[in-house]
PDB file of C-alpha atoms in Angstrom:
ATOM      1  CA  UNK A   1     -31.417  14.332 -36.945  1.00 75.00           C
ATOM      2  CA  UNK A   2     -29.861  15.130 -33.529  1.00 80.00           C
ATOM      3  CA  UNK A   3     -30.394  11.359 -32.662  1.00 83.00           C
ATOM      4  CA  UNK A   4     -27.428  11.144 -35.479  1.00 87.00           C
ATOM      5  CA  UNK A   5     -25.386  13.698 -34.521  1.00 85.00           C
ATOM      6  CA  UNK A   6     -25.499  12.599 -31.411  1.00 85.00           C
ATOM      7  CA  UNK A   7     -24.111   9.496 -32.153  1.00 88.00           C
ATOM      8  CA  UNK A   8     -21.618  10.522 -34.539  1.00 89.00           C
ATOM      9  CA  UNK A   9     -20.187  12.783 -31.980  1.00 88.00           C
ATOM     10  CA  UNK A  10     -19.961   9.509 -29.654  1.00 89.00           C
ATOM     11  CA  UNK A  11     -18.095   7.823 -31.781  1.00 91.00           C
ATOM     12  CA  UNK A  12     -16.003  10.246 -32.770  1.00 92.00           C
ATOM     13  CA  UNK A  13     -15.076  10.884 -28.931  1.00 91.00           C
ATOM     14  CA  UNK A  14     -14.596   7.323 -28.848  1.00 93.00           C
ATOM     15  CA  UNK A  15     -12.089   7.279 -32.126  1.00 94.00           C
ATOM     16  CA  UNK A  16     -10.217  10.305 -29.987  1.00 94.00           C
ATOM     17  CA  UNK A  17     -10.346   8.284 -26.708  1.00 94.00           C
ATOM     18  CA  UNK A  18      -8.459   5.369 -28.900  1.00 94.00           C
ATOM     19  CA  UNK A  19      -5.783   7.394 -30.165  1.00 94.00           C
ATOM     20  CA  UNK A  20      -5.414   8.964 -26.603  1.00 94.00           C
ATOM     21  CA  UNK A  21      -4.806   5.487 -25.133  1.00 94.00           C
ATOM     22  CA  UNK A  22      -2.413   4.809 -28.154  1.00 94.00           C
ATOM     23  CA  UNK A  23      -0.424   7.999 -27.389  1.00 94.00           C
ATOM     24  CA  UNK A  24      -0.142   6.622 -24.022  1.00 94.00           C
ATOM     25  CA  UNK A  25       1.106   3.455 -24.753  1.00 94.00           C
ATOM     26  CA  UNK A  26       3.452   4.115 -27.064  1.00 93.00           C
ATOM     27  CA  UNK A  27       4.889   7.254 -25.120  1.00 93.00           C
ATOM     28  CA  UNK A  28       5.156   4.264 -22.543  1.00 93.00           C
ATOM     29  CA  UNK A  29       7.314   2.670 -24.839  1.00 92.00           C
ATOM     30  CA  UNK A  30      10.074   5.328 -25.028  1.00 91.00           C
ATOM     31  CA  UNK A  31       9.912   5.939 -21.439  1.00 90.00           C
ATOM     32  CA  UNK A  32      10.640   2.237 -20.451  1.00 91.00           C
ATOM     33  CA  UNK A  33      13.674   2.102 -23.346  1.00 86.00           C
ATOM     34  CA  UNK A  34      14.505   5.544 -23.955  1.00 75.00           C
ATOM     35  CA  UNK A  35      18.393   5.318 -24.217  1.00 81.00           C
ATOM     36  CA  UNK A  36      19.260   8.531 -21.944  1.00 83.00           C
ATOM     37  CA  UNK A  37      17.381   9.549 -18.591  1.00 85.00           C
ATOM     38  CA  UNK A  38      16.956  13.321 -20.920  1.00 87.00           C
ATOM     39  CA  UNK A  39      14.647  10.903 -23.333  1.00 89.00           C
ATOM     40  CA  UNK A  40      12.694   9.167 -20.546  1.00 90.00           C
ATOM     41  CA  UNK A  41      12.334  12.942 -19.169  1.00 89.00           C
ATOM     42  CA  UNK A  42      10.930  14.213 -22.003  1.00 90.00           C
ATOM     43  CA  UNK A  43       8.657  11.231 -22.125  1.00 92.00           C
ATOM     44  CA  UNK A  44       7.023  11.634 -18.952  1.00 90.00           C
ATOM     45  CA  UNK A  45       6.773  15.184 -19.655  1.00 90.00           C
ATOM     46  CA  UNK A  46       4.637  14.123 -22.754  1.00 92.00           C
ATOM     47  CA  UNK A  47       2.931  11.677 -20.662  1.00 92.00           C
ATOM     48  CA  UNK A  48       1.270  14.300 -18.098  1.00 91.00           C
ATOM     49  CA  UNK A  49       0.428  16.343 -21.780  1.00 91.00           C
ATOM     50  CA  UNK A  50      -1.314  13.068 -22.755  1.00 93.00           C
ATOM     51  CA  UNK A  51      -3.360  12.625 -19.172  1.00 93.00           C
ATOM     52  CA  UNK A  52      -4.343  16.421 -19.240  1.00 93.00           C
ATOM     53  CA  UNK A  53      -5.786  15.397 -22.625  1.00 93.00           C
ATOM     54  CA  UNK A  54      -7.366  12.321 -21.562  1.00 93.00           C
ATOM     55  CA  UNK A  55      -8.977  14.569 -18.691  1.00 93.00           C
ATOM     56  CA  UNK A  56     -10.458  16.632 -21.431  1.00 93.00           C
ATOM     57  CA  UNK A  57     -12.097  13.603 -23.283  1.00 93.00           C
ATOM     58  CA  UNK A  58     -13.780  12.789 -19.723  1.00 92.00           C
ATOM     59  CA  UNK A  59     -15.020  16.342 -19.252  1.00 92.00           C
ATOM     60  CA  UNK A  60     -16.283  16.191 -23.213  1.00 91.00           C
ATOM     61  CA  UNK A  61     -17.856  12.811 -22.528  1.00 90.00           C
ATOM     62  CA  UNK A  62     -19.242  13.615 -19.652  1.00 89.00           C
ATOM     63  CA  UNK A  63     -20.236  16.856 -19.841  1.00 86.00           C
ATOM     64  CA  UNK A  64     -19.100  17.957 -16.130  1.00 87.00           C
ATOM     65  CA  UNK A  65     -17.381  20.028 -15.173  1.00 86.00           C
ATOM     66  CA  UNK A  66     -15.601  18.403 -12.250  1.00 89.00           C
ATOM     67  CA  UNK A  67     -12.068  17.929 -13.547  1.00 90.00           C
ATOM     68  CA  UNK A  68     -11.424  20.987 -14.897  1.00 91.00           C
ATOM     69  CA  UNK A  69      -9.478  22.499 -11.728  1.00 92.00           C
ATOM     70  CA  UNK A  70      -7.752  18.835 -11.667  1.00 92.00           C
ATOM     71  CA  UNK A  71      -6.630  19.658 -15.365  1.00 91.00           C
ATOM     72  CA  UNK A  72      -5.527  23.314 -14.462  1.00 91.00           C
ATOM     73  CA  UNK A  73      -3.340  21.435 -11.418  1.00 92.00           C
ATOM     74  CA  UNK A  74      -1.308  19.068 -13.401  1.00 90.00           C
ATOM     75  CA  UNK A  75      -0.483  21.354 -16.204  1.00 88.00           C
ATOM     76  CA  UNK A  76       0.526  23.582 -12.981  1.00 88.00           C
ATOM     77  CA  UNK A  77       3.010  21.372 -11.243  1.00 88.00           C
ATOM     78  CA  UNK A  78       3.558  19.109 -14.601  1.00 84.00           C
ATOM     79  CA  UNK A  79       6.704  20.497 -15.846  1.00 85.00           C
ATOM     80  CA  UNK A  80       8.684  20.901 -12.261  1.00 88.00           C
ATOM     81  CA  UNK A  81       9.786  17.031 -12.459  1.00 85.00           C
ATOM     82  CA  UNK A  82      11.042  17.447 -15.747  1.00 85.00           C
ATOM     83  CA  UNK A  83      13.517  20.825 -14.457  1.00 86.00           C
ATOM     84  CA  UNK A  84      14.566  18.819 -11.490  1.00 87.00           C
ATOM     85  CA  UNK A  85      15.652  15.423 -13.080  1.00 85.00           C
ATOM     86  CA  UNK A  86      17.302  17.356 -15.823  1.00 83.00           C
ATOM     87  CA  UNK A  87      19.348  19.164 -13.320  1.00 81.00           C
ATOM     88  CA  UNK A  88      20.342  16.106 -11.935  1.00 79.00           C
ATOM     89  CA  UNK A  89      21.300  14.540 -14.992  1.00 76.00           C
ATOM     90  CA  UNK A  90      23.530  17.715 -15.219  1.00 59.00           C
ATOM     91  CA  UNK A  91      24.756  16.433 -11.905  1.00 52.00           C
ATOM     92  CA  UNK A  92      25.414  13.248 -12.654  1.00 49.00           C
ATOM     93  CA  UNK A  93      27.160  13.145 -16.288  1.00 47.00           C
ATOM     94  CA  UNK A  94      29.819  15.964 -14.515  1.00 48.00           C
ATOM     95  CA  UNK A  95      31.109  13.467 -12.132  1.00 46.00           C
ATOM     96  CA  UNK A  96      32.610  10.375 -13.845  1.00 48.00           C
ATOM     97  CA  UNK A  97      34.789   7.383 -12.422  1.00 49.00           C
ATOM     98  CA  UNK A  98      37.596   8.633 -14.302  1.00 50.00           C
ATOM     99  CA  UNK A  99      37.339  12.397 -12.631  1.00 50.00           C
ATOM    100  CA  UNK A 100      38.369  11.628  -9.547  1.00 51.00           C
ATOM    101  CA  UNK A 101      41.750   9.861 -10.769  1.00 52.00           C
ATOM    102  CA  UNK A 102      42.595  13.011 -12.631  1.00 52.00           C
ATOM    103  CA  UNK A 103      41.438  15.719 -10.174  1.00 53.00           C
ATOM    104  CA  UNK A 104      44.262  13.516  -7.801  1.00 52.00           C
ATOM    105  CA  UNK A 105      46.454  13.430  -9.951  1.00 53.00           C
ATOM    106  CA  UNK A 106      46.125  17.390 -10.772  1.00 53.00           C
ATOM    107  CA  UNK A 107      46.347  18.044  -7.371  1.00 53.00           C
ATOM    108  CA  UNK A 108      49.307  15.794  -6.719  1.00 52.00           C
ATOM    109  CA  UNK A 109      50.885  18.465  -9.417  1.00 46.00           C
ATOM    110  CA  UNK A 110      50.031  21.572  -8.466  1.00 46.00           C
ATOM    111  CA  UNK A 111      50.243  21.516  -4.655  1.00 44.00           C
ATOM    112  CA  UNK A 112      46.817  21.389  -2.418  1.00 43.00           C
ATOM    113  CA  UNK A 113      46.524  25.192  -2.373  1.00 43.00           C
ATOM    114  CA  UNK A 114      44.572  25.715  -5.565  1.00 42.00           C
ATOM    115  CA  UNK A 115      41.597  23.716  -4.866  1.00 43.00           C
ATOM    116  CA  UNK A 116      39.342  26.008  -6.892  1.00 43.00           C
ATOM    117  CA  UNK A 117      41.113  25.452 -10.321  1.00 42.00           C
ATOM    118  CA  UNK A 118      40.204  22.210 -10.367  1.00 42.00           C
ATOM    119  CA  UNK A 119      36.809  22.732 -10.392  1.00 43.00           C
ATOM    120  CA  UNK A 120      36.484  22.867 -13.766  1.00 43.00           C
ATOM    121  CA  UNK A 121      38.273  19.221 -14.538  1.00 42.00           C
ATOM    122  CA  UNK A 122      35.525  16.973 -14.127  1.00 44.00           C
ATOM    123  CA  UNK A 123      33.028  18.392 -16.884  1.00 43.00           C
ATOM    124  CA  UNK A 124      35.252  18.279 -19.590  1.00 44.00           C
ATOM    125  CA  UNK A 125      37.247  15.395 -18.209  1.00 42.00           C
ATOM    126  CA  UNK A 126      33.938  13.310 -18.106  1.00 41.00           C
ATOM    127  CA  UNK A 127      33.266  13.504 -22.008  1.00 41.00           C
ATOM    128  CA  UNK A 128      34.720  10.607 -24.004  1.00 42.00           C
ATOM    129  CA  UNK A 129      33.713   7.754 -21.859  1.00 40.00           C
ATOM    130  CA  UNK A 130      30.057   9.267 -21.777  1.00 43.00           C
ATOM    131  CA  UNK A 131      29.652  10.062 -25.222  1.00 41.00           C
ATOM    132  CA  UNK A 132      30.549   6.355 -25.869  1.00 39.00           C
ATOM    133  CA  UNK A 133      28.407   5.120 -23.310  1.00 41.00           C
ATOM    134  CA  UNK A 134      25.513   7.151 -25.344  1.00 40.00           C
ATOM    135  CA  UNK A 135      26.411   4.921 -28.556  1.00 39.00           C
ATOM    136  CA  UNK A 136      25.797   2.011 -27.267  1.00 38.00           C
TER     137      UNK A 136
ATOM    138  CA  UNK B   1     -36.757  25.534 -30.289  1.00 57.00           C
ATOM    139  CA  UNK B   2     -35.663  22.701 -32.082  1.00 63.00           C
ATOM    140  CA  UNK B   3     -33.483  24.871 -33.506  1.00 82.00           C
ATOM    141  CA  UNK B   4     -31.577  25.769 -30.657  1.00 85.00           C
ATOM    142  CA  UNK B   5     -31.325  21.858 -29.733  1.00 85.00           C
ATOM    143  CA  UNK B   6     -29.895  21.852 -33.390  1.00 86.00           C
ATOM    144  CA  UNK B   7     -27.113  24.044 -32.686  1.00 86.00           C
ATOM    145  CA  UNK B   8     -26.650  22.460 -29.393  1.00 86.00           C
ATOM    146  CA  UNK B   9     -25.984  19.188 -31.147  1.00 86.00           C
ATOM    147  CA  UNK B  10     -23.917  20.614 -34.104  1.00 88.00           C
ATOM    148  CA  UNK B  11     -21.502  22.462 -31.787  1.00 88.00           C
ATOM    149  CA  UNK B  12     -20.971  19.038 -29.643  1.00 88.00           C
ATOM    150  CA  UNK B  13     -19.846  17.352 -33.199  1.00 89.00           C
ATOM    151  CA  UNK B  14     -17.890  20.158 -33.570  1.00 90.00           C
ATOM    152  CA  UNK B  15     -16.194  19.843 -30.460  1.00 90.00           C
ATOM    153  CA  UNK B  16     -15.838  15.833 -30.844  1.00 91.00           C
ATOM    154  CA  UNK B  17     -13.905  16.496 -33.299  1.00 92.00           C
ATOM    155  CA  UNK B  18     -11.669  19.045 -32.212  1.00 93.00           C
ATOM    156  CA  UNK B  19     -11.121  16.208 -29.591  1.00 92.00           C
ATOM    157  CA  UNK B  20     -10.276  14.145 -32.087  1.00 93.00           C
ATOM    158  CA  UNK B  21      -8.085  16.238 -34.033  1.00 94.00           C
ATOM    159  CA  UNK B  22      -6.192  16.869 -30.427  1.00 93.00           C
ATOM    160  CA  UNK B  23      -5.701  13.298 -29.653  1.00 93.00           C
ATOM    161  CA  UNK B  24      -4.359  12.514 -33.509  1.00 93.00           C
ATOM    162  CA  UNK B  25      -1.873  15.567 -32.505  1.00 93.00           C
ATOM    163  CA  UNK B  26      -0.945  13.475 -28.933  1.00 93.00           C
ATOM    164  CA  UNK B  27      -0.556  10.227 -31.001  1.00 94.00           C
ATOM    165  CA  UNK B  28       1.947  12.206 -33.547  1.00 93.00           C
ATOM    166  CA  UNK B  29       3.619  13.012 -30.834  1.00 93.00           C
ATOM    167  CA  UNK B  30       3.711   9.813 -29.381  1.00 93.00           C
ATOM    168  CA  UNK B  31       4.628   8.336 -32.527  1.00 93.00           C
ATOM    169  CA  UNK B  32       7.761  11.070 -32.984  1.00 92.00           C
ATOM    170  CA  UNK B  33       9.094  10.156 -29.960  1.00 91.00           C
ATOM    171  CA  UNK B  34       9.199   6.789 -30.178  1.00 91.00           C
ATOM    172  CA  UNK B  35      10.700   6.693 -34.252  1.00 91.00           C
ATOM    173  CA  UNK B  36      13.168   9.981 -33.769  1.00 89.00           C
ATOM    174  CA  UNK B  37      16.568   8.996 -33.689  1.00 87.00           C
ATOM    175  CA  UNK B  38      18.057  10.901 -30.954  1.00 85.00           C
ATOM    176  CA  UNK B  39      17.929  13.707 -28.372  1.00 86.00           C
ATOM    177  CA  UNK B  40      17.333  16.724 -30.207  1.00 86.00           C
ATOM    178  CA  UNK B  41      14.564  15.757 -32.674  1.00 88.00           C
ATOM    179  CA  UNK B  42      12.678  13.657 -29.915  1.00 89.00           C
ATOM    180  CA  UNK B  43      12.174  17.305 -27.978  1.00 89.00           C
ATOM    181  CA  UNK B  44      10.687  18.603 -31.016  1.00 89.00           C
ATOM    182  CA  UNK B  45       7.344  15.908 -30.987  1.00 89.00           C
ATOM    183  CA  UNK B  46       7.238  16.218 -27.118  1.00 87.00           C
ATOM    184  CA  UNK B  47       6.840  19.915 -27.162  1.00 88.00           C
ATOM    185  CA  UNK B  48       5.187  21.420 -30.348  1.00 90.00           C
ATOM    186  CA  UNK B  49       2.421  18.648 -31.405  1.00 92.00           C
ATOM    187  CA  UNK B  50       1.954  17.964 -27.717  1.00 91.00           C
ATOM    188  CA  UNK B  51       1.146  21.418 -27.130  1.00 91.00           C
ATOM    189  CA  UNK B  52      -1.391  22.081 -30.209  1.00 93.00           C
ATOM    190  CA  UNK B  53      -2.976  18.601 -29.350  1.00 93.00           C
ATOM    191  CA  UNK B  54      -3.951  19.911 -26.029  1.00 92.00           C
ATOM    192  CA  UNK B  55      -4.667  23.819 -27.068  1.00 93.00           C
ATOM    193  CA  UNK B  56      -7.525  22.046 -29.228  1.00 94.00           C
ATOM    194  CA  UNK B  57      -8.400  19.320 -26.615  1.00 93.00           C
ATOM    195  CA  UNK B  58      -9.135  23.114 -24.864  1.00 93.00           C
ATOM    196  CA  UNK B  59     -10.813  24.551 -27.245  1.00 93.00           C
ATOM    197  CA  UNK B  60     -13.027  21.305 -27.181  1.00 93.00           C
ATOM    198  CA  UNK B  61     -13.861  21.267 -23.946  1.00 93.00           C
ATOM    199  CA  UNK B  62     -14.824  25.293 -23.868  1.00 93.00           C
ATOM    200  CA  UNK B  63     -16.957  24.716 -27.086  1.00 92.00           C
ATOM    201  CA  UNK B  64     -18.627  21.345 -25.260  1.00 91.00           C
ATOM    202  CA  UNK B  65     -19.298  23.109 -22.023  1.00 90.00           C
ATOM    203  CA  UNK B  66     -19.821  26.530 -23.208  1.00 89.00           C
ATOM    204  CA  UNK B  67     -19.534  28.302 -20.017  1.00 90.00           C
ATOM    205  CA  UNK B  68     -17.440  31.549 -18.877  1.00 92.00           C
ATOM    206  CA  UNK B  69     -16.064  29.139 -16.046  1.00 91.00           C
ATOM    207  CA  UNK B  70     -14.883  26.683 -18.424  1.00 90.00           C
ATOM    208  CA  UNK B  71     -13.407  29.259 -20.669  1.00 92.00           C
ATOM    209  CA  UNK B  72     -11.753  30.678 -18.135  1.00 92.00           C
ATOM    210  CA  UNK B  73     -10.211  27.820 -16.567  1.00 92.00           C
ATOM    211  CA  UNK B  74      -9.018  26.158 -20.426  1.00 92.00           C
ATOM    212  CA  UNK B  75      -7.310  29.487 -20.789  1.00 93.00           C
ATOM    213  CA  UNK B  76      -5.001  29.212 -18.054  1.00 92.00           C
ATOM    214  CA  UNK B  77      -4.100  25.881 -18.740  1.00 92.00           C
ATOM    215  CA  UNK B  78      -3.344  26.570 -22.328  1.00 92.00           C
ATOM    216  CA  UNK B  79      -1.395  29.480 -20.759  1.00 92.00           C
ATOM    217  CA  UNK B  80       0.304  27.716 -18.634  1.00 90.00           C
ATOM    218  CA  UNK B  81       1.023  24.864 -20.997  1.00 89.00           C
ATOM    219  CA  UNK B  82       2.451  26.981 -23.386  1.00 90.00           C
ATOM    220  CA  UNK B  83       5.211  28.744 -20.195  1.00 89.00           C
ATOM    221  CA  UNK B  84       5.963  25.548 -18.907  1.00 89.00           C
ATOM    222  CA  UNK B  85       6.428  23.189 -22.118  1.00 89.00           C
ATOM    223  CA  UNK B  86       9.091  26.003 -23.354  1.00 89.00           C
ATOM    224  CA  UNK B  87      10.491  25.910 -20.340  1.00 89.00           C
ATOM    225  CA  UNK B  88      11.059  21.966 -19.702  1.00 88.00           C
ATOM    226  CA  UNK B  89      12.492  21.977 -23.257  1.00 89.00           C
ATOM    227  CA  UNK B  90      14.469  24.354 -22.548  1.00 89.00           C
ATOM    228  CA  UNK B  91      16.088  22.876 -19.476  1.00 88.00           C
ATOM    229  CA  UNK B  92      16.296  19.903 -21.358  1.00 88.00           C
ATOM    230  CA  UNK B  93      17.565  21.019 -24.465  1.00 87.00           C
ATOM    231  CA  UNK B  94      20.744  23.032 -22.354  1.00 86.00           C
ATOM    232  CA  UNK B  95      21.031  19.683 -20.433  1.00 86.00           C
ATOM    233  CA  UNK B  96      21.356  17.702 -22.465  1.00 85.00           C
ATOM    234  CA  UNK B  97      23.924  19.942 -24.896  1.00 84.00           C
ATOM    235  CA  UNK B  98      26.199  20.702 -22.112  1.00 81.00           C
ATOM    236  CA  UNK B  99      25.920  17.007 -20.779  1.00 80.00           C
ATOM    237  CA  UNK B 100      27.213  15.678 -24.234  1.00 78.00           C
ATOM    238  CA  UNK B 101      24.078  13.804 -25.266  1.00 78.00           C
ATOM    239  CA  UNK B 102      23.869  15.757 -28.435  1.00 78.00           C
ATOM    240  CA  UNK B 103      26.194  14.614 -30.942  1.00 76.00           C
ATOM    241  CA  UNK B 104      28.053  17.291 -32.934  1.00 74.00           C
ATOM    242  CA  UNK B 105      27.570  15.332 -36.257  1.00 76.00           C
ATOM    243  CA  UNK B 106      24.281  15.501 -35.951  1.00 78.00           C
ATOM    244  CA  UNK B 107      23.775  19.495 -36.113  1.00 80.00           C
ATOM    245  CA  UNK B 108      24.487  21.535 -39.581  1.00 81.00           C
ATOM    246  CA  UNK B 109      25.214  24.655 -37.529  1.00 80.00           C
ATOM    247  CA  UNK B 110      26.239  24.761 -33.867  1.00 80.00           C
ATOM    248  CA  UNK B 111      26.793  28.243 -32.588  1.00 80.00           C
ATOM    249  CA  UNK B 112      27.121  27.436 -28.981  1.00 80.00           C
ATOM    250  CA  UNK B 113      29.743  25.309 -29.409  1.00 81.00           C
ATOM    251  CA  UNK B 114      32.680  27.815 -28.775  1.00 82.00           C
ATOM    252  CA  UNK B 115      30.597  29.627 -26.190  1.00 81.00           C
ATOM    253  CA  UNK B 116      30.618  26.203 -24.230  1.00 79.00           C
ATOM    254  CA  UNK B 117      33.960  25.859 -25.053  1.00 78.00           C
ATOM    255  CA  UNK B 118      34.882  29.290 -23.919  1.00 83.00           C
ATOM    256  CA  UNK B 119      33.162  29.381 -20.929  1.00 79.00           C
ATOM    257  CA  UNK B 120      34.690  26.010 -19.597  1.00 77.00           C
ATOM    258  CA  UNK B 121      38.226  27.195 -20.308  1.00 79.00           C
ATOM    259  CA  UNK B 122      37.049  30.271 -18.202  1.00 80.00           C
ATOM    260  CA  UNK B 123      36.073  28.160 -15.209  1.00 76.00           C
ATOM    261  CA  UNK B 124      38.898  26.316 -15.100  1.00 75.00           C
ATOM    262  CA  UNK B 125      41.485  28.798 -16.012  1.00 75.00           C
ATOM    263  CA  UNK B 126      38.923  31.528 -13.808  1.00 67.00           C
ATOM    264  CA  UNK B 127      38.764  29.196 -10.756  1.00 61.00           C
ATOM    265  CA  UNK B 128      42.834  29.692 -10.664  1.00 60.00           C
ATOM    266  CA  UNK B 129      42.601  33.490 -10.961  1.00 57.00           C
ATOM    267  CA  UNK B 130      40.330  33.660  -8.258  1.00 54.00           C
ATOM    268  CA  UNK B 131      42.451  31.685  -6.141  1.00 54.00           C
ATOM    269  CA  UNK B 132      45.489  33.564  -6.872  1.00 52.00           C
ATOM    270  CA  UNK B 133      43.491  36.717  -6.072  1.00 46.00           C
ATOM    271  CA  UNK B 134      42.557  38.755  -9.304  1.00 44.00           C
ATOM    272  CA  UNK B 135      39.048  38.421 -10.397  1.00 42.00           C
ATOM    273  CA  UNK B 136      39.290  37.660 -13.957  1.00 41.00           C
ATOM    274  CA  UNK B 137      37.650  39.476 -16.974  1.00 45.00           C
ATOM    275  CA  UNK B 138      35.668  36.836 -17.359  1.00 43.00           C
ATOM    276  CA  UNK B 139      33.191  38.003 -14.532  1.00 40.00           C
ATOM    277  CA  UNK B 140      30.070  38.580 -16.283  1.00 41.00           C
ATOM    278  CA  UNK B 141      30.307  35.076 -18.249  1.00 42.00           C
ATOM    279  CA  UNK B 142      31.095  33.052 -15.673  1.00 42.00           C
ATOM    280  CA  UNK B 143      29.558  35.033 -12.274  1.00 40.00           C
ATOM    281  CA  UNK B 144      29.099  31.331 -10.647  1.00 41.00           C
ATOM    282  CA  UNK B 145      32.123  29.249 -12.314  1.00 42.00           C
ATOM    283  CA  UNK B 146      34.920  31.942 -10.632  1.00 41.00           C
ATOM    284  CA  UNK B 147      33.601  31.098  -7.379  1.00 41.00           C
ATOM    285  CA  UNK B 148      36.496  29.094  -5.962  1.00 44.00           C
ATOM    286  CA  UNK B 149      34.665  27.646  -3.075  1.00 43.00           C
ATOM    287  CA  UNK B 150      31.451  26.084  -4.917  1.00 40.00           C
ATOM    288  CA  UNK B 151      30.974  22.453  -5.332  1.00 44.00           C
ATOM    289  CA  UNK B 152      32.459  20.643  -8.259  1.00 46.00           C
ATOM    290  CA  UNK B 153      30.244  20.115 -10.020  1.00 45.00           C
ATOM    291  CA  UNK B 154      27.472  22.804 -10.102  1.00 44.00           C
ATOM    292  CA  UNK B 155      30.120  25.165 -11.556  1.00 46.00           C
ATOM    293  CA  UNK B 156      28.754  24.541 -15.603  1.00 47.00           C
ATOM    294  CA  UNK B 157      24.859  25.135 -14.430  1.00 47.00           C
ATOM    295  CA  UNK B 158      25.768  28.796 -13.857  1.00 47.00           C
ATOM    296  CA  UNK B 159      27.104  29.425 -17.029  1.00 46.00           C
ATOM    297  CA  UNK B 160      24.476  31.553 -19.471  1.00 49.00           C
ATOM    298  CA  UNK B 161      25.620  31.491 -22.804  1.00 48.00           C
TER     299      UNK B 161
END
């Protein structure tokens, strides 16, 4: 009787392993094409989820308790990758070829004093050419 | 005594397949990312099944090892999983809104549009107060965007809707 159980509960580990590895792979997939950086951010973030997971199908199969402060780590430090690339995406959308040419321009209008109220032109002068970047 | 072995045995099944209930909840995930169409509804299978796939993977490993350590030590990751996946998605989610990779035909209600809209008039139109020496009454809004003297491009992080 616990012979069977035994072995049901090793294959079902096994199934969950499977899918695990699947999850993996597939998250893989959106990380290598995801269209925007945002996607493949959100991908890797899913892919630390997935190895925190796989870490807990060791620890099941097993039955030691070795990697459980190795688990608590990544779920620790997992998610500061994902703030700091999304700030720099931030970063990087805001400042667009065609910025620069208008900021000039701007400037060339207004007289070099008010460098401050320019600020402001490259985020929403940045829009149309990204957004139809994004389409294709 | 057998019958303690018994138990021992049935709570392992149990716990086997918790695990594999928590891996079918990472391969939803997986799945949702890769067939969502865009931004927006790929955060919602990175975050939500993600994080009930690996609350039960948790509750697995507590019910497999069945110590206080263990319990202890799934509890703050399931803690912490819980702070950090809200906020990554949130980053991401105000990222990638403010970045323009959310398209507005895509949402049936969008309620943050004119507070985007508002606030970036304010920077601009804010950044030329400041510089012509009045503060603006756009202060609170806008605390970082008024500041004449920041870098071009960090002005729309500052902005809290």
């Amino acid at each position: 009787m616990i012979g069977i159980l035994n072995t049901i509960e090793l294959v079902v580990v096994a199934i969950a392993v499977a899918a695990l590895a699947t999850a993996g792979a597939v998250t893989l997939i959106r990380v290598a094409k995801g269209p925007t950086s945002l996607d493949r951010i959100i991908s890797s973030d899913l892919v630390v989820g997935i190895v925190v997971g796989g870490f807990a199908l060791h620890v099941v199969l097993t039955g030691r308790a070795t990697t459980l402060p190795i688990m608590l780590a990544i779920s620790l430090v997992g998610f500061i990758g994902a703030v700091a690339m999304a700030r720099f995406v931030h970063d990087q959308v805001a400042v667009t070829p065609e910025a620069p040419r208008r900021l000039r321009r701007r400037r060339g209008g207004s007289e070099a004093g008010s460098s401050g109220a320019d600020e402001g032109a490259p985020g929403t002068s940045g829009e149309p050419g990204r957004v139809g970047e994004e389409g294709s | 005594m057998i019958d303690i072995e018994l138990v021992d045995a049935v709570l392992d099944l149990f716990a086997a397949l918790l695990c594999l209930f928590g891996a079918a909840m990472c391969l939803t995930a997986a799945i949702g990312l890769v067939r969502f169409p865009d931004l927006i509804s790929r955060m919602h299978p990175a975050a939500k099944p993600q994080s009930l796939g690996l609350l039960v993977l948790a509750l697995a490993v507590v019910l497999h090892l069945r110590t206080w350590r263990a319990a202890l030590l799934m509890l703050l990751v399931a803690t912490l999983q819980m702070v950090t996946v809200t906020l990554a998605s949130h980053i991401v989610a105000r990222t990638g809104y403010r970045a323009h990779f959310v398209e507005s035909g895509t949402l049936v209600a969008d309620e943050l549009a004119p507070v985007v809209h508002r606030d970036r008039k304010a920077a601009v139109t804010g950044g030329r107060r400041m510089s012509a020496g009045s503060g603006g009454p756009d202060g609170g809004q806008t605390g970082g965007a008024a500041e004449p003297s920041g870098p071009p491009s960090s002005d729309p992080n500052q902005e809290t809707p």
